[in-house]
Every structure is written in C-alpha cells, then in structure tokens.
C-alpha cells in the first residue's frame, strides 16, 4: 500500500551494534508486529508503515502514512521506543519530509465543555466543541482528554524545535484518560462521548463539575479502529461499552460472533443494534459467571477462518487474554485487539 505523506530521519554512528535488534525487541514488547532482517526492520500499520535500517555508518528511518498527523504520531511512538533502545540517539537525528509545523502537536486541539446528560445511572454523555473543527474523524475510535489541574491556568503541549511533543510536567501536568467517540459533527467540531462514573476518578470529578465554556484539551483520534473478521469474539466492561456498541452497529449484517458485556449495575444496559448472528450476553459483576469464564467457554474458530478477538477491560483481564489467545492459541497479532482500558 502506498501512503501520500513521508518523512525520513537519519543519524550517523556512534550507536550500538545491536541497535536494530534492541529496537525490534522494544517494538515487539509494545505489541506491534514487525518483520525483521539482519540490519533492518519494518512495521506495517493500517495508517502507515515504518522502516528502519543500519546502512554503513548511518541509521536511517522512513515513515510513510496517510497524513502529517499520523506521521507525527508514528514518529513520536518510534522515538519513544528508540529512547529506550539507544538513549540520546533521537536527539542527533535529522528529519525531513512531511513533518508538522506550528505550536500545537497536529493531533491536539483545545475544546470547550458544552453539556452533560445522564444517560443511565452510571454514565454521563458529555458534549465538547473543538476550537479547530477539522481532523476529528478517521484514524481511530478513541481520543484522550487533557484535563488541566484544578484552579490553575492550563498549560497545553507544544512542539519543540525538533518537532517532538513536550507535555507540561509537575504542577502543570495534564490528566489524560482515553475515551471513545460516540457522535461527531465534523463541521461544527462538536463531539460527544460516554463517561462511566466511578470512585476516585479525576475525569469523573471534572465531568460532574465542568461549566459550559470551560477549556479542556483533546488529543486524537487514535487507538483501535473497527475490527475486521467474519467471526468476532468481543468482551468488555463499562469502559468498553461505547466501543462495543459502535463495533456492533457498524458490523456487516452477515457477521457472526459472541459478545459479552460485564456491568456492575444492570440498569446501565443499553439497546444495541447487532447483526442477528452476533449474540450479545449481558453479565452482572459478582453475580453468576464472570467475563473471563464466558470468554474461555467460547470455541474460537481455527486459523483457516476469518476471525478476530476484541477484548477491552481491566488490566488483569487483558493480561489473561493476551496469554490465552496470543501465546496459548497462537492467534496472530493482526487478528486481536486486547487492551487494558483501566487499572485497579
Ligand atoms: C482506548 C480506550 C478507550 C476508552 N473509552 C472509554 C469510554 O468511552 N468511556 C469510559 O468511561 N472509559 C473509557 N476508557 C477507560 C478510561 O480511560 C479509564 O477508566 C480511566 O482510568 C478514567 O480516568 P479517571 O480520571 O476517571 O480515573 P484515573 O485517574 O485514571 O484513576 C483513578 C482511580 O479510578 C480507578 N478506575 C479507573 N477506571 C475505573 C473503572 N472503569 N472502574 C472502577 N475504577 C476505575 C483507578 O483504579 C484509580 O484508582 C477507555 C480507555 C481506553 C484505553
């Protein structure tokens, strides 16, 4: 696949002899699949690809993506991993091509709080309006809020001279939980999302008290997109409910599968338009079989079928799911989305 935007980066020795191997290990550890040759590696994503190689005295990187915003995100992720594999090498890299300019990172904008509506006992639907309307659609179902510390003037992230994002630290640090878009009006820059109210949540406190016009940061879109597959096994809790609803509503009519949603309060159940072949089972936490037991009981199709497993819940469930599906059953990465949406 060819991508319209490209950027290249280069640095000259010294760097470790094991650079490509170390970088490959970092990439794999973060859950990306890659192809590897002696002195080169490549990572293919739906929105772009990264190639890195050692050629003579040079370390060279090519990033190709759908647009400058995705180039920026992929470069940020790569440089973050490179900082682990070869500390300080990223500072010596020179870059050219389709790179962001301006003050804010390309995937960041400020927004104003518009309204909140209680849609069920434990969920609020929040509506925000972005200062810059473009770029909310495409490239992922999710975004991150950037909530400034209470009673302080917000300090927003900036691009440094090398084009990397610098997030405010210390007393100005922003709280950045992830959420899932529900409705987007790209012309108006308005969007809504459903927030699960829980004990101790900074975002919960913000959501309950935000006043119309109050400013908040929005980074994205990003994260996972709608999964492929003729057969889907889906499991999640409250935090995954907005994404599960969207996946089911966007599923082709002939799709088959099993869907498990575990809630603490059955009164949070919602109507979901799912294909007839996708059986949705609601579970109540602490009563009857648990989410993980239900997932294990589903016979998962073999490698010769078009299949996908989508699981998003607390970190322990995600850990078990990775072990079971990827290590145990050998399901390839590209047939899985297994994500920790929150941590106990
Ligand atoms: C890709 C992605 C998409 C997501 N989409 C949504 C969404 O659409 N709607 C939504 O509500 N959430 C969603 N989440 C989950 C949400 O980001 C987390 O629950 C996040 O921790 C909430 O931030 P907070 O400020 O409320 O709590 P934090 O400050 O992160 O945590 C404070 C305390 O709350 C606890 N906590 C956090 N989440 C929960 C929970 N679900 N139940 C019980 N205790 C909890 C923590 O253990 C901690 O003790 C998503 C997460 C990801 C990664």
PDB file of N, CA and C in Angstrom, residues 195-285:
ATOM      1  N   UNK A 195     -19.121   8.738  29.503  1.00  0.00           N
ATOM      2  CA  UNK A 195     -18.142   8.565  30.586  1.00  0.00           C
ATOM      3  C   UNK A 195     -18.771   7.762  31.723  1.00  0.00           C
ATOM      4  N   UNK A 196     -18.095   6.688  32.099  1.00  0.00           N
ATOM      5  CA  UNK A 196     -18.542   5.848  33.211  1.00  0.00           C
ATOM      6  C   UNK A 196     -18.082   6.497  34.520  1.00  0.00           C
ATOM      7  N   UNK A 197     -19.046   6.735  35.396  1.00  0.00           N
ATOM      8  CA  UNK A 197     -18.736   7.396  36.668  1.00  0.00           C
ATOM      9  C   UNK A 197     -18.239   6.361  37.660  1.00  0.00           C
ATOM     10  N   UNK A 198     -17.059   6.559  38.205  1.00  0.00           N
ATOM     11  CA  UNK A 198     -16.543   5.596  39.182  1.00  0.00           C
ATOM     12  C   UNK A 198     -15.817   6.330  40.295  1.00  0.00           C
ATOM     13  N   UNK A 199     -15.666   5.630  41.420  1.00  0.00           N
ATOM     14  CA  UNK A 199     -14.990   6.181  42.608  1.00  0.00           C
ATOM     15  C   UNK A 199     -13.578   6.628  42.263  1.00  0.00           C
ATOM     16  N   UNK A 200     -13.184   7.769  42.779  1.00  0.00           N
ATOM     17  CA  UNK A 200     -11.776   8.176  42.692  1.00  0.00           C
ATOM     18  C   UNK A 200     -11.346   8.704  41.345  1.00  0.00           C
ATOM     19  N   UNK A 201     -12.273   8.798  40.391  1.00  0.00           N
ATOM     20  CA  UNK A 201     -11.896   9.204  39.031  1.00  0.00           C
ATOM     21  C   UNK A 201     -11.761  10.718  38.909  1.00  0.00           C
ATOM     22  N   UNK A 202     -10.574  11.137  38.494  1.00  0.00           N
ATOM     23  CA  UNK A 202     -10.363  12.577  38.287  1.00  0.00           C
ATOM     24  C   UNK A 202     -11.255  13.077  37.148  1.00  0.00           C
ATOM     25  N   UNK A 203     -11.380  12.217  36.120  1.00  0.00           N
ATOM     26  CA  UNK A 203     -12.240  12.600  34.996  1.00  0.00           C
ATOM     27  C   UNK A 203     -13.705  12.673  35.441  1.00  0.00           C
ATOM     28  N   UNK A 204     -14.082  11.784  36.368  1.00  0.00           N
ATOM     29  CA  UNK A 204     -15.445  11.806  36.911  1.00  0.00           C
ATOM     30  C   UNK A 204     -15.700  13.140  37.608  1.00  0.00           C
ATOM     31  N   UNK A 205     -14.752  13.553  38.439  1.00  0.00           N
ATOM     32  CA  UNK A 205     -14.898  14.821  39.163  1.00  0.00           C
ATOM     33  C   UNK A 205     -15.001  15.975  38.171  1.00  0.00           C
ATOM     34  N   UNK A 206     -14.130  15.955  37.159  1.00  0.00           N
ATOM     35  CA  UNK A 206     -14.158  17.011  36.135  1.00  0.00           C
ATOM     36  C   UNK A 206     -15.516  17.018  35.417  1.00  0.00           C
ATOM     37  N   UNK A 207     -15.969  15.805  35.034  1.00  0.00           N
ATOM     38  CA  UNK A 207     -17.208  15.714  34.245  1.00  0.00           C
ATOM     39  C   UNK A 207     -18.421  16.208  35.037  1.00  0.00           C
ATOM     40  N   UNK A 208     -18.422  15.947  36.343  1.00  0.00           N
ATOM     41  CA  UNK A 208     -19.561  16.342  37.179  1.00  0.00           C
ATOM     42  C   UNK A 208     -19.584  17.851  37.427  1.00  0.00           C
ATOM     43  N   UNK A 209     -18.393  18.472  37.349  1.00  0.00           N
ATOM     44  CA  UNK A 209     -18.335  19.871  37.789  1.00  0.00           C
ATOM     45  C   UNK A 209     -18.034  20.866  36.668  1.00  0.00           C
ATOM     46  N   UNK A 210     -17.679  20.381  35.461  1.00  0.00           N
ATOM     47  CA  UNK A 210     -17.279  21.307  34.380  1.00  0.00           C
ATOM     48  C   UNK A 210     -18.417  22.270  34.058  1.00  0.00           C
ATOM     49  N   UNK A 211     -18.039  23.532  33.811  1.00  0.00           N
ATOM     50  CA  UNK A 211     -19.044  24.548  33.475  1.00  0.00           C
ATOM     51  C   UNK A 211     -19.001  24.813  31.988  1.00  0.00           C
ATOM     52  N   UNK A 212     -20.147  25.148  31.379  1.00  0.00           N
ATOM     53  CA  UNK A 212     -20.152  25.440  29.945  1.00  0.00           C
ATOM     54  C   UNK A 212     -19.084  26.480  29.611  1.00  0.00           C
ATOM     55  N   UNK A 213     -18.323  26.214  28.552  1.00  0.00           N
ATOM     56  CA  UNK A 213     -17.274  27.138  28.129  1.00  0.00           C
ATOM     57  C   UNK A 213     -15.914  26.807  28.713  1.00  0.00           C
ATOM     58  N   UNK A 214     -15.883  25.920  29.733  1.00  0.00           N
ATOM     59  CA  UNK A 214     -14.598  25.564  30.351  1.00  0.00           C
ATOM     60  C   UNK A 214     -13.703  24.865  29.324  1.00  0.00           C
ATOM     61  N   UNK A 215     -12.378  25.150  29.414  1.00  0.00           N
ATOM     62  CA  UNK A 215     -11.462  24.634  28.395  1.00  0.00           C
ATOM     63  C   UNK A 215     -10.838  23.307  28.824  1.00  0.00           C
ATOM     64  N   UNK A 216     -10.675  22.431  27.841  1.00  0.00           N
ATOM     65  CA  UNK A 216     -10.045  21.129  28.080  1.00  0.00           C
ATOM     66  C   UNK A 216      -9.285  20.763  26.802  1.00  0.00           C
ATOM     67  N   UNK A 217      -8.250  19.928  26.904  1.00  0.00           N
ATOM     68  CA  UNK A 217      -7.518  19.521  25.705  1.00  0.00           C
ATOM     69  C   UNK A 217      -8.077  18.214  25.151  1.00  0.00           C
ATOM     70  N   UNK A 218      -7.921  18.028  23.841  1.00  0.00           N
ATOM     71  CA  UNK A 218      -8.377  16.794  23.186  1.00  0.00           C
ATOM     72  C   UNK A 218      -7.264  16.328  22.241  1.00  0.00           C
ATOM     73  N   UNK A 219      -6.736  15.118  22.480  1.00  0.00           N
ATOM     74  CA  UNK A 219      -5.687  14.569  21.615  1.00  0.00           C
ATOM     75  C   UNK A 219      -6.232  13.355  20.879  1.00  0.00           C
ATOM     76  N   UNK A 220      -6.076  13.321  19.573  1.00  0.00           N
ATOM     77  CA  UNK A 220      -6.571  12.189  18.785  1.00  0.00           C
ATOM     78  C   UNK A 220      -7.140  12.670  17.464  1.00  0.00           C
ATOM     79  N   UNK A 221      -7.888  11.858  16.757  1.00  0.00           N
ATOM     80  CA  UNK A 221      -8.282  10.489  17.091  1.00  0.00           C
ATOM     81  C   UNK A 221      -7.106   9.522  17.021  1.00  0.00           C
ATOM     82  N   UNK A 222      -7.289   8.384  17.677  1.00  0.00           N
ATOM     83  CA  UNK A 222      -6.242   7.375  17.670  1.00  0.00           C
ATOM     84  C   UNK A 222      -6.771   6.080  18.256  1.00  0.00           C
ATOM     85  N   UNK A 223      -5.837   5.188  18.578  1.00  0.00           N
ATOM     86  CA  UNK A 223      -6.221   3.903  19.172  1.00  0.00           C
ATOM     87  C   UNK A 223      -6.792   2.974  18.134  1.00  0.00           C
ATOM     88  N   UNK A 224      -7.517   1.973  18.583  1.00  0.00           N
ATOM     89  CA  UNK A 224      -8.006   0.956  17.657  1.00  0.00           C
ATOM     90  C   UNK A 224      -9.125   1.461  16.767  1.00  0.00           C
ATOM     91  N   UNK A 225      -9.271   0.782  15.626  1.00  0.00           N
ATOM     92  CA  UNK A 225     -10.365   1.102  14.709  1.00  0.00           C
ATOM     93  C   UNK A 225     -11.331  -0.080  14.656  1.00  0.00           C
ATOM     94  N   UNK A 226     -12.352   0.015  13.813  1.00  0.00           N
ATOM     95  CA  UNK A 226     -13.325  -1.083  13.726  1.00  0.00           C
ATOM     96  C   UNK A 226     -12.615  -2.364  13.307  1.00  0.00           C
ATOM     97  N   UNK A 227     -12.846  -3.470  14.022  1.00  0.00           N
ATOM     98  CA  UNK A 227     -12.120  -4.705  13.691  1.00  0.00           C
ATOM     99  C   UNK A 227     -12.688  -5.409  12.457  1.00  0.00           C
ATOM    100  N   UNK A 228     -11.830  -6.161  11.726  1.00  0.00           N
ATOM    101  CA  UNK A 228     -12.307  -6.975  10.604  1.00  0.00           C
ATOM    102  C   UNK A 228     -12.767  -8.347  11.116  1.00  0.00           C
ATOM    103  N   UNK A 229     -13.150  -9.240  10.214  1.00  0.00           N
ATOM    104  CA  UNK A 229     -13.419 -10.630  10.591  1.00  0.00           C
ATOM    105  C   UNK A 229     -14.871 -11.017  10.376  1.00  0.00           C
ATOM    106  N   UNK A 230     -15.074 -12.275   9.902  1.00  0.00           N
ATOM    107  CA  UNK A 230     -16.437 -12.800   9.743  1.00  0.00           C
ATOM    108  C   UNK A 230     -16.975 -13.241  11.104  1.00  0.00           C
ATOM    109  N   UNK A 231     -16.059 -13.752  11.960  1.00  0.00           N
ATOM    110  CA  UNK A 231     -16.453 -14.150  13.316  1.00  0.00           C
ATOM    111  C   UNK A 231     -15.716 -13.269  14.313  1.00  0.00           C
ATOM    112  N   UNK A 232     -16.470 -12.667  15.222  1.00  0.00           N
ATOM    113  CA  UNK A 232     -15.858 -11.796  16.232  1.00  0.00           C
ATOM    114  C   UNK A 232     -16.195 -12.302  17.626  1.00  0.00           C
ATOM    115  N   UNK A 233     -15.176 -12.423  18.469  1.00  0.00           N
ATOM    116  CA  UNK A 233     -15.407 -12.654  19.898  1.00  0.00           C
ATOM    117  C   UNK A 233     -15.087 -11.337  20.593  1.00  0.00           C
ATOM    118  N   UNK A 234     -16.109 -10.768  21.267  1.00  0.00           N
ATOM    119  CA  UNK A 234     -15.957  -9.453  21.893  1.00  0.00           C
ATOM    120  C   UNK A 234     -16.237  -9.570  23.386  1.00  0.00           C
ATOM    121  N   UNK A 235     -15.409  -8.923  24.187  1.00  0.00           N
ATOM    122  CA  UNK A 235     -15.680  -8.892  25.630  1.00  0.00           C
ATOM    123  C   UNK A 235     -15.194  -7.581  26.212  1.00  0.00           C
ATOM    124  N   UNK A 236     -15.969  -7.049  27.156  1.00  0.00           N
ATOM    125  CA  UNK A 236     -15.535  -5.798  27.778  1.00  0.00           C
ATOM    126  C   UNK A 236     -16.419  -5.425  28.940  1.00  0.00           C
ATOM    127  N   UNK A 237     -16.015  -4.359  29.635  1.00  0.00           N
ATOM    128  CA  UNK A 237     -16.802  -3.862  30.768  1.00  0.00           C
ATOM    129  C   UNK A 237     -17.379  -2.483  30.416  1.00  0.00           C
ATOM    130  N   UNK A 238     -17.738  -1.707  31.438  1.00  0.00           N
ATOM    131  CA  UNK A 238     -18.365  -0.394  31.198  1.00  0.00           C
ATOM    132  C   UNK A 238     -17.505   0.474  30.276  1.00  0.00           C
ATOM    133  N   UNK A 239     -16.180   0.445  30.514  1.00  0.00           N
ATOM    134  CA  UNK A 239     -15.295   1.351  29.772  1.00  0.00           C
ATOM    135  C   UNK A 239     -15.268   0.996  28.275  1.00  0.00           C
ATOM    136  N   UNK A 240     -15.566  -0.279  27.983  1.00  0.00           N
ATOM    137  CA  UNK A 240     -15.542  -0.725  26.589  1.00  0.00           C
ATOM    138  C   UNK A 240     -16.910  -0.620  25.927  1.00  0.00           C
ATOM    139  N   UNK A 241     -17.954  -0.357  26.728  1.00  0.00           N
ATOM    140  CA  UNK A 241     -19.312  -0.374  26.175  1.00  0.00           C
ATOM    141  C   UNK A 241     -19.495   0.591  24.976  1.00  0.00           C
ATOM    142  N   UNK A 242     -18.995   1.843  25.047  1.00  0.00           N
ATOM    143  CA  UNK A 242     -19.160   2.727  23.880  1.00  0.00           C
ATOM    144  C   UNK A 242     -18.495   2.155  22.610  1.00  0.00           C
ATOM    145  N   UNK A 243     -17.327   1.545  22.778  1.00  0.00           N
ATOM    146  CA  UNK A 243     -16.634   0.984  21.598  1.00  0.00           C
ATOM    147  C   UNK A 243     -17.373  -0.248  21.090  1.00  0.00           C
ATOM    148  N   UNK A 244     -17.849  -1.096  22.022  1.00  0.00           N
ATOM    149  CA  UNK A 244     -18.557  -2.313  21.609  1.00  0.00           C
ATOM    150  C   UNK A 244     -19.832  -1.935  20.841  1.00  0.00           C
ATOM    151  N   UNK A 245     -20.561  -0.942  21.357  1.00  0.00           N
ATOM    152  CA  UNK A 245     -21.790  -0.517  20.657  1.00  0.00           C
ATOM    153  C   UNK A 245     -21.463  -0.077  19.226  1.00  0.00           C
ATOM    154  N   UNK A 246     -20.385   0.700  19.085  1.00  0.00           N
ATOM    155  CA  UNK A 246     -20.035   1.196  17.750  1.00  0.00           C
ATOM    156  C   UNK A 246     -19.639   0.047  16.815  1.00  0.00           C
ATOM    157  N   UNK A 247     -18.841  -0.890  17.352  1.00  0.00           N
ATOM    158  CA  UNK A 247     -18.412  -2.032  16.522  1.00  0.00           C
ATOM    159  C   UNK A 247     -19.633  -2.811  16.044  1.00  0.00           C
ATOM    160  N   UNK A 248     -20.580  -3.050  16.964  1.00  0.00           N
ATOM    161  CA  UNK A 248     -21.759  -3.849  16.587  1.00  0.00           C
ATOM    162  C   UNK A 248     -22.632  -3.084  15.601  1.00  0.00           C
ATOM    163  N   UNK A 249     -22.833  -1.790  15.849  1.00  0.00           N
ATOM    164  CA  UNK A 249     -23.692  -1.017  14.951  1.00  0.00           C
ATOM    165  C   UNK A 249     -23.084  -0.889  13.546  1.00  0.00           C
ATOM    166  N   UNK A 250     -21.752  -0.939  13.463  1.00  0.00           N
ATOM    167  CA  UNK A 250     -21.088  -0.819  12.153  1.00  0.00           C
ATOM    168  C   UNK A 250     -20.791  -2.184  11.536  1.00  0.00           C
ATOM    169  N   UNK A 251     -21.195  -3.277  12.175  1.00  0.00           N
ATOM    170  CA  UNK A 251     -20.872  -4.615  11.661  1.00  0.00           C
ATOM    171  C   UNK A 251     -21.745  -4.981  10.469  1.00  0.00           C
ATOM    172  N   UNK A 252     -21.165  -5.664   9.459  1.00  0.00           N
ATOM    173  CA  UNK A 252     -21.970  -6.129   8.339  1.00  0.00           C
ATOM    174  C   UNK A 252     -23.045  -7.115   8.812  1.00  0.00           C
ATOM    175  N   UNK A 253     -24.188  -7.136   8.114  1.00  0.00           N
ATOM    176  CA  UNK A 253     -25.340  -7.925   8.574  1.00  0.00           C
ATOM    177  C   UNK A 253     -25.007  -9.407   8.733  1.00  0.00           C
ATOM    178  N   UNK A 254     -24.094  -9.920   7.917  1.00  0.00           N
ATOM    179  CA  UNK A 254     -23.824 -11.364   7.946  1.00  0.00           C
ATOM    180  C   UNK A 254     -22.777 -11.775   8.965  1.00  0.00           C
ATOM    181  N   UNK A 255     -22.295 -10.855   9.742  1.00  0.00           N
ATOM    182  CA  UNK A 255     -21.227 -11.191  10.688  1.00  0.00           C
ATOM    183  C   UNK A 255     -21.756 -12.097  11.805  1.00  0.00           C
ATOM    184  N   UNK A 256     -20.889 -13.012  12.262  1.00  0.00           N
ATOM    185  CA  UNK A 256     -21.258 -13.906  13.359  1.00  0.00           C
ATOM    186  C   UNK A 256     -20.377 -13.626  14.571  1.00  0.00           C
ATOM    187  N   UNK A 257     -20.812 -14.073  15.738  1.00  0.00           N
ATOM    188  CA  UNK A 257     -19.923 -13.905  16.878  1.00  0.00           C
ATOM    189  C   UNK A 257     -20.619 -13.938  18.211  1.00  0.00           C
ATOM    190  N   UNK A 258     -19.820 -13.807  19.263  1.00  0.00           N
ATOM    191  CA  UNK A 258     -20.319 -13.755  20.637  1.00  0.00           C
ATOM    192  C   UNK A 258     -19.812 -12.469  21.269  1.00  0.00           C
ATOM    193  N   UNK A 259     -20.686 -11.852  22.075  1.00  0.00           N
ATOM    194  CA  UNK A 259     -20.356 -10.575  22.697  1.00  0.00           C
ATOM    195  C   UNK A 259     -20.714 -10.655  24.177  1.00  0.00           C
ATOM    196  N   UNK A 260     -19.764 -10.340  25.057  1.00  0.00           N
ATOM    197  CA  UNK A 260     -20.027 -10.339  26.494  1.00  0.00           C
ATOM    198  C   UNK A 260     -19.723  -8.959  27.048  1.00  0.00           C
ATOM    199  N   UNK A 261     -20.716  -8.388  27.744  1.00  0.00           N
ATOM    200  CA  UNK A 261     -20.506  -7.089  28.380  1.00  0.00           C
ATOM    201  C   UNK A 261     -20.795  -7.253  29.863  1.00  0.00           C
ATOM    202  N   UNK A 262     -19.798  -6.971  30.697  1.00  0.00           N
ATOM    203  CA  UNK A 262     -19.973  -7.108  32.140  1.00  0.00           C
ATOM    204  C   UNK A 262     -20.131  -5.728  32.770  1.00  0.00           C
ATOM    205  N   UNK A 263     -21.228  -5.559  33.517  1.00  0.00           N
ATOM    206  CA  UNK A 263     -21.514  -4.275  34.172  1.00  0.00           C
ATOM    207  C   UNK A 263     -21.696  -4.500  35.669  1.00  0.00           C
ATOM    208  N   UNK A 264     -21.370  -3.483  36.455  1.00  0.00           N
ATOM    209  CA  UNK A 264     -21.626  -3.556  37.893  1.00  0.00           C
ATOM    210  C   UNK A 264     -23.104  -3.372  38.182  1.00  0.00           C
ATOM    211  N   UNK A 265     -23.787  -2.592  37.356  1.00  0.00           N
ATOM    212  CA  UNK A 265     -25.187  -2.235  37.579  1.00  0.00           C
ATOM    213  C   UNK A 265     -25.998  -2.557  36.313  1.00  0.00           C
ATOM    214  N   UNK A 266     -26.915  -3.551  36.390  1.00  0.00           N
ATOM    215  CA  UNK A 266     -27.659  -3.937  35.176  1.00  0.00           C
ATOM    216  C   UNK A 266     -28.488  -2.788  34.593  1.00  0.00           C
ATOM    217  N   UNK A 267     -28.724  -1.755  35.409  1.00  0.00           N
ATOM    218  CA  UNK A 267     -29.508  -0.622  34.894  1.00  0.00           C
ATOM    219  C   UNK A 267     -28.742   0.191  33.854  1.00  0.00           C
ATOM    220  N   UNK A 268     -27.455  -0.099  33.664  1.00  0.00           N
ATOM    221  CA  UNK A 268     -26.677   0.601  32.633  1.00  0.00           C
ATOM    222  C   UNK A 268     -26.769  -0.087  31.266  1.00  0.00           C
ATOM    223  N   UNK A 269     -27.507  -1.211  31.198  1.00  0.00           N
ATOM    224  CA  UNK A 269     -27.634  -1.892  29.895  1.00  0.00           C
ATOM    225  C   UNK A 269     -28.311  -0.982  28.884  1.00  0.00           C
ATOM    226  N   UNK A 270     -27.911  -1.104  27.625  1.00  0.00           N
ATOM    227  CA  UNK A 270     -28.483  -0.250  26.569  1.00  0.00           C
ATOM    228  C   UNK A 270     -28.941  -1.115  25.401  1.00  0.00           C
ATOM    229  N   UNK A 271     -29.765  -0.530  24.552  1.00  0.00           N
ATOM    230  CA  UNK A 271     -30.173  -1.193  23.306  1.00  0.00           C
ATOM    231  C   UNK A 271     -29.001  -1.142  22.352  1.00  0.00           C
ATOM    232  N   UNK A 272     -28.634  -2.279  21.764  1.00  0.00           N
ATOM    233  CA  UNK A 272     -27.573  -2.257  20.752  1.00  0.00           C
ATOM    234  C   UNK A 272     -28.085  -2.942  19.500  1.00  0.00           C
ATOM    235  N   UNK A 273     -27.930  -2.274  18.357  1.00  0.00           N
ATOM    236  CA  UNK A 273     -28.337  -2.876  17.081  1.00  0.00           C
ATOM    237  C   UNK A 273     -27.200  -3.762  16.600  1.00  0.00           C
ATOM    238  N   UNK A 274     -27.329  -5.076  16.832  1.00  0.00           N
ATOM    239  CA  UNK A 274     -26.276  -6.013  16.426  1.00  0.00           C
ATOM    240  C   UNK A 274     -26.787  -6.917  15.307  1.00  0.00           C
ATOM    241  N   UNK A 275     -25.906  -7.406  14.432  1.00  0.00           N
ATOM    242  CA  UNK A 275     -26.334  -8.380  13.424  1.00  0.00           C
ATOM    243  C   UNK A 275     -26.958  -9.607  14.094  1.00  0.00           C
ATOM    244  N   UNK A 276     -27.906 -10.256  13.404  1.00  0.00           N
ATOM    245  CA  UNK A 276     -28.631 -11.385  14.014  1.00  0.00           C
ATOM    246  C   UNK A 276     -27.682 -12.486  14.471  1.00  0.00           C
ATOM    247  N   UNK A 277     -26.575 -12.660  13.768  1.00  0.00           N
ATOM    248  CA  UNK A 277     -25.644 -13.749  14.099  1.00  0.00           C
ATOM    249  C   UNK A 277     -24.685 -13.418  15.233  1.00  0.00           C
ATOM    250  N   UNK A 278     -24.842 -12.246  15.833  1.00  0.00           N
ATOM    251  CA  UNK A 278     -23.948 -11.894  16.948  1.00  0.00           C
ATOM    252  C   UNK A 278     -24.753 -11.855  18.243  1.00  0.00           C
ATOM    253  N   UNK A 279     -24.548 -12.868  19.052  1.00  0.00           N
ATOM    254  CA  UNK A 279     -25.329 -12.990  20.289  1.00  0.00           C
ATOM    255  C   UNK A 279     -24.704 -12.145  21.401  1.00  0.00           C
ATOM    256  N   UNK A 280     -25.494 -11.198  21.917  1.00  0.00           N
ATOM    257  CA  UNK A 280     -24.995 -10.313  22.977  1.00  0.00           C
ATOM    258  C   UNK A 280     -25.450 -10.830  24.336  1.00  0.00           C
ATOM    259  N   UNK A 281     -24.495 -11.065  25.253  1.00  0.00           N
ATOM    260  CA  UNK A 281     -24.823 -11.546  26.594  1.00  0.00           C
ATOM    261  C   UNK A 281     -24.387 -10.493  27.609  1.00  0.00           C
ATOM    262  N   UNK A 282     -25.342 -10.050  28.432  1.00  0.00           N
ATOM    263  CA  UNK A 282     -25.028  -9.087  29.489  1.00  0.00           C
ATOM    264  C   UNK A 282     -24.728  -9.841  30.772  1.00  0.00           C
ATOM    265  N   UNK A 283     -23.655  -9.479  31.446  1.00  0.00           N
ATOM    266  CA  UNK A 283     -23.277 -10.113  32.709  1.00  0.00           C
ATOM    267  C   UNK A 283     -23.287  -9.055  33.804  1.00  0.00           C
ATOM    268  N   UNK A 284     -23.589  -9.505  35.036  1.00  0.00           N
ATOM    269  CA  UNK A 284     -23.531  -8.572  36.173  1.00  0.00           C
ATOM    270  C   UNK A 284     -22.361  -8.985  37.052  1.00  0.00           C
ATOM    271  N   UNK A 285     -21.466  -8.058  37.284  1.00  0.00           N
ATOM    272  CA  UNK A 285     -20.253  -8.331  38.053  1.00  0.00           C
ATOM    273  C   UNK A 285     -20.624  -8.870  39.441  1.00  0.00           C
TER     274      UNK A 285
END
